[in-house]
Coordinates of C-alpha atoms in Angstrom, one line a residue:
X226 CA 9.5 -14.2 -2.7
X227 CA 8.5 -17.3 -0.7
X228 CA 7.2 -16.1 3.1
X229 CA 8.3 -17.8 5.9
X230 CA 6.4 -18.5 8.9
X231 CA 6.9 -15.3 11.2
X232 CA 7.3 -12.7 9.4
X233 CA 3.3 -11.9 9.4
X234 CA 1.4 -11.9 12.1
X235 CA -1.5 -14.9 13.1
X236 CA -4.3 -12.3 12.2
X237 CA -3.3 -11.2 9.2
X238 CA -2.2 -14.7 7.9
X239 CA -5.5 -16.1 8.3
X240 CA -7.5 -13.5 6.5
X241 CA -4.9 -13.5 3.4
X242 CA -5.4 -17.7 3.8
X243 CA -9.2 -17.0 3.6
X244 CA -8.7 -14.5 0.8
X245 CA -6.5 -17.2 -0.9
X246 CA -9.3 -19.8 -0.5
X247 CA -11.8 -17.8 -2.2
X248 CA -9.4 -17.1 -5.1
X249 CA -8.9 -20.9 -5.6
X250 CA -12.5 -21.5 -5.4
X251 CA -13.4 -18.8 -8.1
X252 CA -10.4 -20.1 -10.2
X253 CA -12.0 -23.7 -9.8
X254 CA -15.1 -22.5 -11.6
X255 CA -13.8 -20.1 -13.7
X256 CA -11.0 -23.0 -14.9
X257 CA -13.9 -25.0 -16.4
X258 CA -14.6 -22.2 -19.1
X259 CA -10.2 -21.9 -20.1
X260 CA -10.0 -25.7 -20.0
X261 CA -10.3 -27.4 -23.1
X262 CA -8.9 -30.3 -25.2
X263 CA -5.8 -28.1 -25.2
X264 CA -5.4 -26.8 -22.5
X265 CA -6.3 -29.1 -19.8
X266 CA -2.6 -31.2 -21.0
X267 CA -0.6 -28.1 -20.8
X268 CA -1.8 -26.9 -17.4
X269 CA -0.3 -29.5 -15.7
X270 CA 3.0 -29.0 -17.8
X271 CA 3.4 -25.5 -17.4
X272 CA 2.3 -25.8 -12.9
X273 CA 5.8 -28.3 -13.1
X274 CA 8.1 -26.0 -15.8
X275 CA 7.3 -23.1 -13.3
X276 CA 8.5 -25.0 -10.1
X277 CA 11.5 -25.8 -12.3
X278 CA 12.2 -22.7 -13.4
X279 CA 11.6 -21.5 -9.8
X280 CA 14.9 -23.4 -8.7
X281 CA 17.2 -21.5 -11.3
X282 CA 17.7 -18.2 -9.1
X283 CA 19.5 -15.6 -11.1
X284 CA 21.5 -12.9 -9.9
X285 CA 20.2 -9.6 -10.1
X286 CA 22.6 -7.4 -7.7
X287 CA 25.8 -7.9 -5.5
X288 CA 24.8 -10.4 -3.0
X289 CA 20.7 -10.8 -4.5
X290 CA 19.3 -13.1 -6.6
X291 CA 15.8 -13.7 -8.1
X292 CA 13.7 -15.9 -9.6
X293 CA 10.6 -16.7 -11.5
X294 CA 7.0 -16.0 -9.9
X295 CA 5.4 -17.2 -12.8
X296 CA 2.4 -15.8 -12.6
X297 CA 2.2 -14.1 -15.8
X298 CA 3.5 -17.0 -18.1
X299 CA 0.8 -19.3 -16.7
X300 CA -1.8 -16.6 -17.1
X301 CA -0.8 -15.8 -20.4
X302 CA -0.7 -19.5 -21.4
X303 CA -3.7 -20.9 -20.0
X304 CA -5.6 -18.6 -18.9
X305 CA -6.3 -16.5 -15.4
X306 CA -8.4 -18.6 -13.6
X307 CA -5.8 -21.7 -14.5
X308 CA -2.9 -19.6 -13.8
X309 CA -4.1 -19.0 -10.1
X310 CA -4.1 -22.6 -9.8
X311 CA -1.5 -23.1 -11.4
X312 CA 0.9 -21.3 -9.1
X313 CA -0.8 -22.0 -6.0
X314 CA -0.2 -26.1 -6.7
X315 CA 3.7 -25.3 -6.9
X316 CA 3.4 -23.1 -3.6
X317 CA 1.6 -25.6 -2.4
X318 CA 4.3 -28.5 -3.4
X319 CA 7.4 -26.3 -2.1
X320 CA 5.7 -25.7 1.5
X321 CA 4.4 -29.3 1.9
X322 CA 7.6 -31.0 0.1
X323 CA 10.6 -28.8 0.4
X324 CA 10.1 -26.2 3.5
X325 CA 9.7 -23.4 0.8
X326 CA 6.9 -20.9 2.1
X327 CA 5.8 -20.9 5.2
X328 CA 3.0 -23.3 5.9
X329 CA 0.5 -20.6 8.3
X330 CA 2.4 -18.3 5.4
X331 CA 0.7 -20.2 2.9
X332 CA -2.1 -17.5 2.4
X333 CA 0.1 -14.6 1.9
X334 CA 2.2 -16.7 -0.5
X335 CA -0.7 -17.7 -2.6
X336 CA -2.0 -14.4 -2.7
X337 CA 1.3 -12.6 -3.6
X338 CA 2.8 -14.9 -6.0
X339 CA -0.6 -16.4 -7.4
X340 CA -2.9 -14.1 -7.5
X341 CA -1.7 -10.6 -7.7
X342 CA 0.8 -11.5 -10.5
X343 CA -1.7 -13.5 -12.1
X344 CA -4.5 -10.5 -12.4
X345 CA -2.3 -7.6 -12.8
X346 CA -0.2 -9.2 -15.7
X347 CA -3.1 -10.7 -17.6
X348 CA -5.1 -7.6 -17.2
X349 CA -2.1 -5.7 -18.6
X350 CA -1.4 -8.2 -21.0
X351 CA -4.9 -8.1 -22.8
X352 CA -5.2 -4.1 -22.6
X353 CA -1.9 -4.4 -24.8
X354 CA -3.1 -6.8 -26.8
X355 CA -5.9 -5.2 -27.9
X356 CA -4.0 -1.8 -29.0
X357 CA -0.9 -3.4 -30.3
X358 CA -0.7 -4.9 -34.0
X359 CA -1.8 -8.7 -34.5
X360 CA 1.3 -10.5 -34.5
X361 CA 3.0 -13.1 -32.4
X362 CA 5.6 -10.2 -32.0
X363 CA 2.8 -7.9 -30.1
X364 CA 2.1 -11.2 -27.9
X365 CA 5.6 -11.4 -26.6
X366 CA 5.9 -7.7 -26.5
X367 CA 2.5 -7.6 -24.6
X368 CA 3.9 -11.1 -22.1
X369 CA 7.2 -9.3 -21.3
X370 CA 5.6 -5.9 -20.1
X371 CA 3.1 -7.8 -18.3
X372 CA 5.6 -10.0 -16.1
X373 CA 7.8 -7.3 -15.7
X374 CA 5.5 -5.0 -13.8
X375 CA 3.6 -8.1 -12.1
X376 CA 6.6 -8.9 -9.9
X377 CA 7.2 -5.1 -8.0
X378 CA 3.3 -5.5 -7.9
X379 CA 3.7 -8.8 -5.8
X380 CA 6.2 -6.7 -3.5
X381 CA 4.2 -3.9 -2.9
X382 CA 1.4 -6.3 -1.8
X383 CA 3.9 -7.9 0.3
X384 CA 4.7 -4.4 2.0
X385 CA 1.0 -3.7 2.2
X386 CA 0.9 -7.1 4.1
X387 CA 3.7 -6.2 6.4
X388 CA 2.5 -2.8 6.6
X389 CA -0.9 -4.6 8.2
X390 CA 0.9 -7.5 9.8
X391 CA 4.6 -7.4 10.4
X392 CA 5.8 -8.5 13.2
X393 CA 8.5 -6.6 13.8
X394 CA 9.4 -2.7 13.8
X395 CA 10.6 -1.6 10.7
X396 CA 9.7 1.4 8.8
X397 CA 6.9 1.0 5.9
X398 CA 9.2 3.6 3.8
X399 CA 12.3 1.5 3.7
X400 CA 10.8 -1.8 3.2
X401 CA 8.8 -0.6 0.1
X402 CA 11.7 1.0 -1.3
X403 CA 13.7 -1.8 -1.1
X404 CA 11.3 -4.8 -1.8
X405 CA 10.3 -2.5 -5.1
X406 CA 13.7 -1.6 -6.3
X407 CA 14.8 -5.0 -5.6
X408 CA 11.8 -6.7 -7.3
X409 CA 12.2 -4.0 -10.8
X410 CA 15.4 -5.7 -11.3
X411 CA 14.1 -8.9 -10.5
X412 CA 11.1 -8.4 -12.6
X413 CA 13.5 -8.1 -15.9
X414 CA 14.6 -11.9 -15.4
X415 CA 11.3 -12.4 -14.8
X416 CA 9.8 -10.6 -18.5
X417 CA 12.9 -12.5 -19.9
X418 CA 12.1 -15.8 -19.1
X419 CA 8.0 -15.4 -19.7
X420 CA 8.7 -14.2 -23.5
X421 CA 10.8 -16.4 -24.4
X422 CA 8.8 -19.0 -23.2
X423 CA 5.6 -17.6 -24.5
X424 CA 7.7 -16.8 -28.0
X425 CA 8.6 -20.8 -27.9
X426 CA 4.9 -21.9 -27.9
X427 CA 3.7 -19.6 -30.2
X428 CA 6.8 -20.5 -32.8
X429 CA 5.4 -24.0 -32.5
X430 CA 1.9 -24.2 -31.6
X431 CA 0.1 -20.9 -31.0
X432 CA -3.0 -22.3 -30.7
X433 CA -2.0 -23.9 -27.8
X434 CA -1.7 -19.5 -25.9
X435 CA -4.5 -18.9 -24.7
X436 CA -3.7 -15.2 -24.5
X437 CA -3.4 -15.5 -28.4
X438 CA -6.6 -16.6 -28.9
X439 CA -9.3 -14.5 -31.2
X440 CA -6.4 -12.5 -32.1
X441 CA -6.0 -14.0 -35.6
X442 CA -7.4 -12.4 -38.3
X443 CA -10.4 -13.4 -39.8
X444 CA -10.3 -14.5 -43.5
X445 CA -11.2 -11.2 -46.0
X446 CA -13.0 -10.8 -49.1
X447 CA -12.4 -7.7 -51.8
X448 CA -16.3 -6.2 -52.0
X449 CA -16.5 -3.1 -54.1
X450 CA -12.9 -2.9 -53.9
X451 CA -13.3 -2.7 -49.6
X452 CA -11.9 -5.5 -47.7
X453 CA -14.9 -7.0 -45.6
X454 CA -15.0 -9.5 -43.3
X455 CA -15.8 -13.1 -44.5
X456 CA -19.0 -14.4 -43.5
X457 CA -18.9 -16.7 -40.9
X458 CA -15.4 -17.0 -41.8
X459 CA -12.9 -18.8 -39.5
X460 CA -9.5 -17.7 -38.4
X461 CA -6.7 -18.2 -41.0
X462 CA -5.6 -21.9 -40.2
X463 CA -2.5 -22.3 -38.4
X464 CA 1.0 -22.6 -40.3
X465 CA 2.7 -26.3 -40.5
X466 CA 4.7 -25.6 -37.9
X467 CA 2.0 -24.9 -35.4
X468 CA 0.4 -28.2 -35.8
X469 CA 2.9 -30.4 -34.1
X470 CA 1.1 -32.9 -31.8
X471 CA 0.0 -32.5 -29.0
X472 CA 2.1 -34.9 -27.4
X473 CA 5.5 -33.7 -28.4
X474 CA 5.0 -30.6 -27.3
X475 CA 4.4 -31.8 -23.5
X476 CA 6.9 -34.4 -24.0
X477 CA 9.7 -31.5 -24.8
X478 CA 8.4 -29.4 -22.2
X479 CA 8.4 -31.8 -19.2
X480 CA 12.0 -33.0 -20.8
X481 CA 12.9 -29.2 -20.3
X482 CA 11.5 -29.0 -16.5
X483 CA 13.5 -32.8 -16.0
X484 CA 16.4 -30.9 -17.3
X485 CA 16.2 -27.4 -15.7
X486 CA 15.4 -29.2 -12.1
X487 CA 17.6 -31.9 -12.2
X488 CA 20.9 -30.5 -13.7
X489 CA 20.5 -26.7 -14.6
X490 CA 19.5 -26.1 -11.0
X491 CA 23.3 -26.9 -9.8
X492 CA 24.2 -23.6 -11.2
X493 CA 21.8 -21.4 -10.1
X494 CA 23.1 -18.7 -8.0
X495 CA 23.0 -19.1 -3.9
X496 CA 23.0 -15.6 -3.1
X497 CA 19.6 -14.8 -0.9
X498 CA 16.9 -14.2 -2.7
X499 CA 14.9 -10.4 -2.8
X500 CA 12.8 -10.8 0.2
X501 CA 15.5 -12.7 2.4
X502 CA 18.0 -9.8 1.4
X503 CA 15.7 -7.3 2.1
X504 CA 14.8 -9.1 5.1
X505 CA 18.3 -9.6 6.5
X506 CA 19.2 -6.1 5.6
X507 CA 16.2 -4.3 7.5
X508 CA 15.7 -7.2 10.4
X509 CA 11.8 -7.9 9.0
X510 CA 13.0 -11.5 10.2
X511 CA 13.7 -11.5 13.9
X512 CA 10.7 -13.8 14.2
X513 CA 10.7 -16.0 11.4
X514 CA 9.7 -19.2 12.6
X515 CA 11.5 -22.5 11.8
X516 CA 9.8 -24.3 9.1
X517 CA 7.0 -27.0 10.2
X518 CA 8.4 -29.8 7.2
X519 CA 11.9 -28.8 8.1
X520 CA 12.5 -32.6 8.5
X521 CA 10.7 -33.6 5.2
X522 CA 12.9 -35.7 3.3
X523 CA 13.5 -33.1 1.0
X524 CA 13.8 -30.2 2.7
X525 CA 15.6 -27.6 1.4
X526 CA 16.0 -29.3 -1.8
X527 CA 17.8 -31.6 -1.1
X528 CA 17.5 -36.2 -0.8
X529 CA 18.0 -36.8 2.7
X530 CA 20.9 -38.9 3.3
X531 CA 22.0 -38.3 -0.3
X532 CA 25.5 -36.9 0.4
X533 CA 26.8 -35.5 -3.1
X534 CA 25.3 -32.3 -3.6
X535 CA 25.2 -32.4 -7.0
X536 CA 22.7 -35.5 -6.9
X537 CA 20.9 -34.6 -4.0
X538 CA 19.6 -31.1 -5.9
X539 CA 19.2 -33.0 -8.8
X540 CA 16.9 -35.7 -7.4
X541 CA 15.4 -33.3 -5.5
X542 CA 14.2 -31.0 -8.8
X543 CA 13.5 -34.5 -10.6
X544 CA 11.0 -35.4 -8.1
X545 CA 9.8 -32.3 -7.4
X546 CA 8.7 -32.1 -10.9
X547 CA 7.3 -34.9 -11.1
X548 CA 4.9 -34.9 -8.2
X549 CA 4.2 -31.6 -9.3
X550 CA 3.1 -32.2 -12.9
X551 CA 0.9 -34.9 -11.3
X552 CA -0.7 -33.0 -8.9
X553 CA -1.2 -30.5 -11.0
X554 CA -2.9 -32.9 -13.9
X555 CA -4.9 -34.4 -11.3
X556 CA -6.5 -31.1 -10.4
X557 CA -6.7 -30.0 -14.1
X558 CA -8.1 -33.0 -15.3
X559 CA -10.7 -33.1 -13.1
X560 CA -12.2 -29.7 -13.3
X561 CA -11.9 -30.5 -17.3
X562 CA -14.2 -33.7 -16.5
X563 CA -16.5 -31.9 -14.6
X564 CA -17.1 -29.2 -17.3
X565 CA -18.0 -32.1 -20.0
X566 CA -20.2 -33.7 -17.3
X567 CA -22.0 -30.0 -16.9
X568 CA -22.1 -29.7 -20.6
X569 CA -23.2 -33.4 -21.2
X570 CA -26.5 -34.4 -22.6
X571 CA -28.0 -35.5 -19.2
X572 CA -27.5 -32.3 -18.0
X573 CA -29.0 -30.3 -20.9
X574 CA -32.4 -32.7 -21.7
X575 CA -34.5 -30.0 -20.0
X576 CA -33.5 -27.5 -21.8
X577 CA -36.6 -26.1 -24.6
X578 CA -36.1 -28.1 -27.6
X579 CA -35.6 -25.3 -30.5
X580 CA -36.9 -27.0 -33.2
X581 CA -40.1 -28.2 -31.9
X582 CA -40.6 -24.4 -30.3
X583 CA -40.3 -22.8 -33.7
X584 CA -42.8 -25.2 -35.3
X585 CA -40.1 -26.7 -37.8

């Protein structure tokens, strides 16, 4: 569902770009609260699996394909506030790198695919949680729902955009019909690949979901024949399984994104995506612009000058991941730092000492 440049208007652009900008910056702050010793690695990891994953388009109808948003699977594994960032460094990657998104599109992209995904699914996500049993079953059950409604919800923001901004003549009526029925079947791939991934972590380290956390029970004691929560009891401790390092679990993950983006991708279908069938189909782009890093060296997705295809994809996806897993580390890392310097003793000597106030 990557916007080109052209297919909404200057206006409307800019406001969604300062809309965008505000999300970031609340995501910035709200990151330092979700960003942990555990997270902080993963985020990074799961910004690069999602621009892997993002080049294995799937077909969904004759002549469509579709392919990950990946909104929901980074809220639901790092949290909101992450997730938003999460999505926008890929969006951010593709336009800049690979002429994926329009660059004066970047806005509408980043508030489509980052931001309405991100909140509808999570929201949906934890209101299931809470009324669905305890179980790493509910938690998949809970992550496929919520990334199966997020995507139609990303096209009916876009036709909301287009409805404001288009700029061309098309009827509202038609483009929302097609952009959601398109984006439903879409949205199936979508729940797929989000629970099974979610399912995978939480087989291995389910501490490491952050959706999942607090929903552990706490330990019980037997009182007067009534179960009772333990006193200052902890959660139950995770099983063996869940308490592989650290480490391997990035390693196999960034091994997977290597592996997705440098030789899966060769397979993935080539039939247009939803929005450019839906486009073609219904004329939405007679204006599209031509891309402003249409010369980058990797346009497309492709190694300039690289002439077998297969090689050129595959380079393409290696490097892609790795600049994005980088970037995205860089970003993650440093809000992490800057939540241990707020939280650091300098920053928390003029706070009332409580022992000296209560006379002890």
């Amino acid at each position: 569902m990557h916007v080109p440049d052209g297919f909404i208007d200057a206006p409307t652009s800019a406001a969604t770009g300062v809309i965008a900008a505000g999300a970031i910056a609340v995501s910035l702050r709200g990151a330092r609260r979700e960003l942990d010793e555990r997270t902080a690695p993963l985020a990074g990891l799961v910004a690069a699996f999602i621009f892997a994953v993002q080049m294995l388009n799937f077909p969904v109808a004759a002549g469509t394909s579709g392919h990950l948003l990946g909104g929901a699977l980074a809220a639901i594994l790092v949290g909101p506030y992450t997730g938003v960032l999460c999505v926008s460094v890929v969006l951010l990657m593709q336009g800049l790198l690979f002429a994926d998104g329009g660059l004066t599109a970047l806005g509408v992209n980043i508030t489509n695919m980052a931001i309405v995904t991100t909140v509808v699914a999570y929201a949906l996500f934890r209101g299931l949680a809470k009324v669905l049993p305890r179980s790493r079953r509910s938690i998949t059950a809970a992550s496929f729902v919520a990334a199966l409604v997020s995507v139609p919800a990303a096209a009916l923001a876009f036709t909301l955009m287009y409805a404001i901004g288009g700029t061309t003549d098309v009827s509202i009526g038609k483009v929302a019909t097609a952009m959601i029925g398109v984006h439903l079947l879409i949205g199936i791939g979508e729940a797929a690949i989000t629970a099974l991934t979610v399912g995978a972590v939480l087989a291995v380290r389910p501490d490491l979901v952050y959706g999942a956390r607090g929903l552990t029970p706490k330990l019980k004691l037997r009182v007067n024949g009534e179960l009772v929560d333990a006193p200052g009891a902890e959660p139950e401790p995770a099983p063996v399984a869940a308490r592989t390092s650290h480490r391997r679990v990035w390693a196999a993950g960034l091994v997977a994104s290597l592996l997705l983006a440098g030789f899966v991708s060769f397979y993935a279908s080539a039939d247009p995506d939803g929005l450019e069938k839906v486009a073609t189909d219904h004329g939405i782009d007679k204006k599209a612009e031509e891309h402003a890093a249409a010369d980058s060296p990797l346009a497309d997705y492709g190694v300039k000058d690289v002439d077998d295809a297969r090689l050129s994809g595959g380079l393409a996806g290696v490097i892609g991941v790795g600049v994005t897993v980088g970037a995205g580390s860089a970003v993650f890392w440093a809000v992490r730092r800057r939540r241990s310097d707020d939280t650091s003793p300098s920053n928390t000597s003029d706070m009332p000492d409580a022992t000296s106030s209560t006379g002890v």
